Tab-separated table of C-alpha atoms and ligand atoms in Angstrom:
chain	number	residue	atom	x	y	z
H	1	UNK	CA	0.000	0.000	0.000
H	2	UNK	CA	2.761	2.517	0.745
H	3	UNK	CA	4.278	1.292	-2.590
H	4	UNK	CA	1.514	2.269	-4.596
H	5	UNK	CA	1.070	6.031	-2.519
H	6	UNK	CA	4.592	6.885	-3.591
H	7	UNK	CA	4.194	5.749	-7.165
H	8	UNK	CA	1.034	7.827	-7.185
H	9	UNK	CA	2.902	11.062	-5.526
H	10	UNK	CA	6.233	10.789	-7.616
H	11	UNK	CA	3.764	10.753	-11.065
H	12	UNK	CA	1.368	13.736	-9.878
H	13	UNK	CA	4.369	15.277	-9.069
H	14	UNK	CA	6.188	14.587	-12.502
H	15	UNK	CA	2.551	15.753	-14.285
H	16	UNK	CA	2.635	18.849	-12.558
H	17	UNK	CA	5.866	19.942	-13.506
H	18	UNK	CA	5.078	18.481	-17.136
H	19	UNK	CA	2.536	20.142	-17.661
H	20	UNK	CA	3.522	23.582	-16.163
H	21	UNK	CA	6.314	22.983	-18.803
H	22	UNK	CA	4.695	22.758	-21.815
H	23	UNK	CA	1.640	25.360	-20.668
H	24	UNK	CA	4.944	28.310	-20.592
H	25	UNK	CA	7.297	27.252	-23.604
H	26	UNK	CA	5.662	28.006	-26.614
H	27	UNK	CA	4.420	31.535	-25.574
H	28	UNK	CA	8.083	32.322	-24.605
H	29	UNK	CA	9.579	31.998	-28.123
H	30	UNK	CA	9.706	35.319	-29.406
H	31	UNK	CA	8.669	35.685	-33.159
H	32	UNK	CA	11.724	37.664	-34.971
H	33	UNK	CA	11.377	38.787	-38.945
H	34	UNK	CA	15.286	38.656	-39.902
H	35	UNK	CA	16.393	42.225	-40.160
H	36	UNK	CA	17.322	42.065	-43.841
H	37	UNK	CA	13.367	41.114	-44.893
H	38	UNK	CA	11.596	43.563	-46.600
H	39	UNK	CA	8.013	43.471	-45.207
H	40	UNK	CA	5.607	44.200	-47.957
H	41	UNK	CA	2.374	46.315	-47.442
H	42	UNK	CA	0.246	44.775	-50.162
H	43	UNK	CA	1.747	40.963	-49.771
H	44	UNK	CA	2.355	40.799	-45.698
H	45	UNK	CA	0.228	43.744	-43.894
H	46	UNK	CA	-3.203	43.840	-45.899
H	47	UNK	CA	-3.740	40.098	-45.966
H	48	UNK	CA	-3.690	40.187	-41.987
H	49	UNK	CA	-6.675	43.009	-42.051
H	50	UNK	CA	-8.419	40.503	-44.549
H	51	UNK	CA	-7.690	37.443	-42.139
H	52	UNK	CA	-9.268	39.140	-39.256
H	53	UNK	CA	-12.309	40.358	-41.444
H	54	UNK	CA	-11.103	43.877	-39.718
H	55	UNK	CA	-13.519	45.319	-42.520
H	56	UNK	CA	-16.845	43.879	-40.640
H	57	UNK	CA	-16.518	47.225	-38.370
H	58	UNK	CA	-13.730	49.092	-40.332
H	59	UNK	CA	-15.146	50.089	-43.604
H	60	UNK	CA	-16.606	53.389	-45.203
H	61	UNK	CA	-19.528	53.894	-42.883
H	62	UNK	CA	-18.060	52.213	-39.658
H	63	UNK	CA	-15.502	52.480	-37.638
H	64	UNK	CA	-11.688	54.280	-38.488
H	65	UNK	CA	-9.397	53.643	-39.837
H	66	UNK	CA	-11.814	52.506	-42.870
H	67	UNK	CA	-9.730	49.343	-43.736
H	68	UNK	CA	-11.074	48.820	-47.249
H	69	UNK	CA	-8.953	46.843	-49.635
H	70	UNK	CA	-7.847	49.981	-51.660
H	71	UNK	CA	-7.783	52.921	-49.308
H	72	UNK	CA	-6.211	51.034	-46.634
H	73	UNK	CA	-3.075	52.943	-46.985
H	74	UNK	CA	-3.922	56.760	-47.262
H	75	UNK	CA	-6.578	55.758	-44.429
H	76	UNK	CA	-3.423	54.846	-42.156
H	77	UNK	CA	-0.764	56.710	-43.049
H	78	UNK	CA	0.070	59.436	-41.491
H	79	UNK	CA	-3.100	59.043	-39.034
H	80	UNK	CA	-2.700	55.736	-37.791
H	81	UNK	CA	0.929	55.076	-38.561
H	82	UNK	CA	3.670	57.432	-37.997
H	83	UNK	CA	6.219	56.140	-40.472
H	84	UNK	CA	9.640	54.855	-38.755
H	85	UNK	CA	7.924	54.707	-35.534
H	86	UNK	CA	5.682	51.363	-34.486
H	87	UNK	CA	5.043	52.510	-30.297
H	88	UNK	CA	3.884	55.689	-31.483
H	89	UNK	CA	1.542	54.382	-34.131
H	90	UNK	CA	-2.097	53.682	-33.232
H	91	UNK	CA	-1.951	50.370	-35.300
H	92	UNK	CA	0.359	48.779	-34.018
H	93	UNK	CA	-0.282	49.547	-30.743
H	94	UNK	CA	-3.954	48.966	-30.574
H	95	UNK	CA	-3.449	45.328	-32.032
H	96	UNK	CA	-0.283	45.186	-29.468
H	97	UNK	CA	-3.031	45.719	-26.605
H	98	UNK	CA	-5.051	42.905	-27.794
H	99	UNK	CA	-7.942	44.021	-30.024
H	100	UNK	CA	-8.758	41.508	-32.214
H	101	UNK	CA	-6.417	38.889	-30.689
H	102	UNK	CA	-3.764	39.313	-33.729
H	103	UNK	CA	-0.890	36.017	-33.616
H	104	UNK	CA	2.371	37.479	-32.652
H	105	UNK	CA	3.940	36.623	-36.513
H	106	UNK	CA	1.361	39.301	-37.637
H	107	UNK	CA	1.972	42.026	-35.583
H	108	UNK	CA	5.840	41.438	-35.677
H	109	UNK	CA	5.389	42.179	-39.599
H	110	UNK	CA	3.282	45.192	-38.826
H	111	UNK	CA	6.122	46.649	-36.320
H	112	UNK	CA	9.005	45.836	-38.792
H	113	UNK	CA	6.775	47.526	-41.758
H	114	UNK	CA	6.318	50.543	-39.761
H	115	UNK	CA	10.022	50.844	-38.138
H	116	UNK	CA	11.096	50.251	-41.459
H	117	UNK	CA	9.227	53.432	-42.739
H	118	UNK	CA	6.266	52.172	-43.637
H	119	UNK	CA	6.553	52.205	-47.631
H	120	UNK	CA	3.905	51.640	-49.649
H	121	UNK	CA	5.456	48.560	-51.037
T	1	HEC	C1	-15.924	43.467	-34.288
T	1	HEC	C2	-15.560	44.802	-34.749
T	1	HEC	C3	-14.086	45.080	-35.006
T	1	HEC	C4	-13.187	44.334	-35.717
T	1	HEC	C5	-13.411	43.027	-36.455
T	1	HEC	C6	-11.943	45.065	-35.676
T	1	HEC	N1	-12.090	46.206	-34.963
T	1	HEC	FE1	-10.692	47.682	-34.681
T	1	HEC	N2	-11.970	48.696	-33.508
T	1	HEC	C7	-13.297	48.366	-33.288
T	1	HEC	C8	-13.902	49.374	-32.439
T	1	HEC	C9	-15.357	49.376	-31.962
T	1	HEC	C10	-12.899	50.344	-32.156
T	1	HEC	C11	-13.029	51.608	-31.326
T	1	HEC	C12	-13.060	51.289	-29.881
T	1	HEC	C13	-11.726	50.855	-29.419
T	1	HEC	O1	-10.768	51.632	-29.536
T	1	HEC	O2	-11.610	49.705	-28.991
T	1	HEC	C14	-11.700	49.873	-32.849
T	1	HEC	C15	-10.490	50.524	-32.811
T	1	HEC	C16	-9.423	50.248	-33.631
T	1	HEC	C17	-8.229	51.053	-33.773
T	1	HEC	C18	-7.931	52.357	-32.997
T	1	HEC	C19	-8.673	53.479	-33.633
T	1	HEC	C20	-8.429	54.791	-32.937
T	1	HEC	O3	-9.027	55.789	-33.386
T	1	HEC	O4	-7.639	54.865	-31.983
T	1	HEC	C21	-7.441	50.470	-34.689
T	1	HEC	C22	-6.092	50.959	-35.216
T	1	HEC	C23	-8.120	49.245	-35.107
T	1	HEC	N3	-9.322	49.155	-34.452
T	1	HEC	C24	-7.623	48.356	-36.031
T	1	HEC	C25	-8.225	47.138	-36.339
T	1	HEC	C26	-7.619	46.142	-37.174
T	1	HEC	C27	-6.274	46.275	-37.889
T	1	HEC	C28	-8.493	45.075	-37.204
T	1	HEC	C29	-8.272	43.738	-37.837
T	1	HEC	C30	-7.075	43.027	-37.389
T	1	HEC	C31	-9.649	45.441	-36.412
T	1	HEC	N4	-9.441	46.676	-35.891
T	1	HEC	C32	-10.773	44.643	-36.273
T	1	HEC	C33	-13.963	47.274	-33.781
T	1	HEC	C34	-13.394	46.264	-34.523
């Protein structure tokens, strides 16, 4: 009886430090676009606004910036993007705050596209 109460104890322990394991890891990799990528605003940032169907509340007669595939540029630059700098840009740091739960790959690509000036490429 004691036999089985430690082989019980030593595997909840092992679980629980499992399982703490592999609930941390994968959030802790940090998603880095190599510095010598060119991040594309018609092949890399639009698709992610078409992804997230950010057009069901940001279009013509909803909510700014009007994301609609055409205008989405001149809509956020200069208002929502100040070019060469992502923390003081509204888009990036909105989605950086959560809205819309955007995947970390995403907004990486946003931040690079605006730190790198924010072309419209
Ligand atoms: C379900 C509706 C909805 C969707 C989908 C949505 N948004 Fe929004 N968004 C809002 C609302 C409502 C606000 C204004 C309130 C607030 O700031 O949260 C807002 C605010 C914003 C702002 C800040 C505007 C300002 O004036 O400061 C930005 C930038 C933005 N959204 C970008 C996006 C992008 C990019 C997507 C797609 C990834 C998206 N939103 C998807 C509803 C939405």
């Amino acid at each position: 009886m004691k036999k089985l109460l430690k082989i019980v104890l030593v595997s909840s322990i092992t679980l629980l430090f499992s399982s703490c394991y592999y609930d941390e890891f994968p959030e802790d990799i940090p998603v880095v676009i190599p510095p010598g990528q060119t991040v594309s605003f018609s092949e890399d940032i639009t698709p992610i606004f078409v992804t997230y169907n950010c057009t069901e509340c940001h279009n013509a007669s909803g909510q700014n910036p009007d994301l609609t595939p055409g205008g989405e540029y001149s809509n956020l630059v200069p208002a929502y993007v100040n070019a060469g700098n992502s923390t003081d840009s509204r888009l990036y740091t909105k989605l950086a705050g959560g809205h819309r739960n955007v995947d970390a790959t995403s907004l990486a690509l946003i931040k690079k596209w605006i730190d790198d000036g924010a072309a419209n490429n």
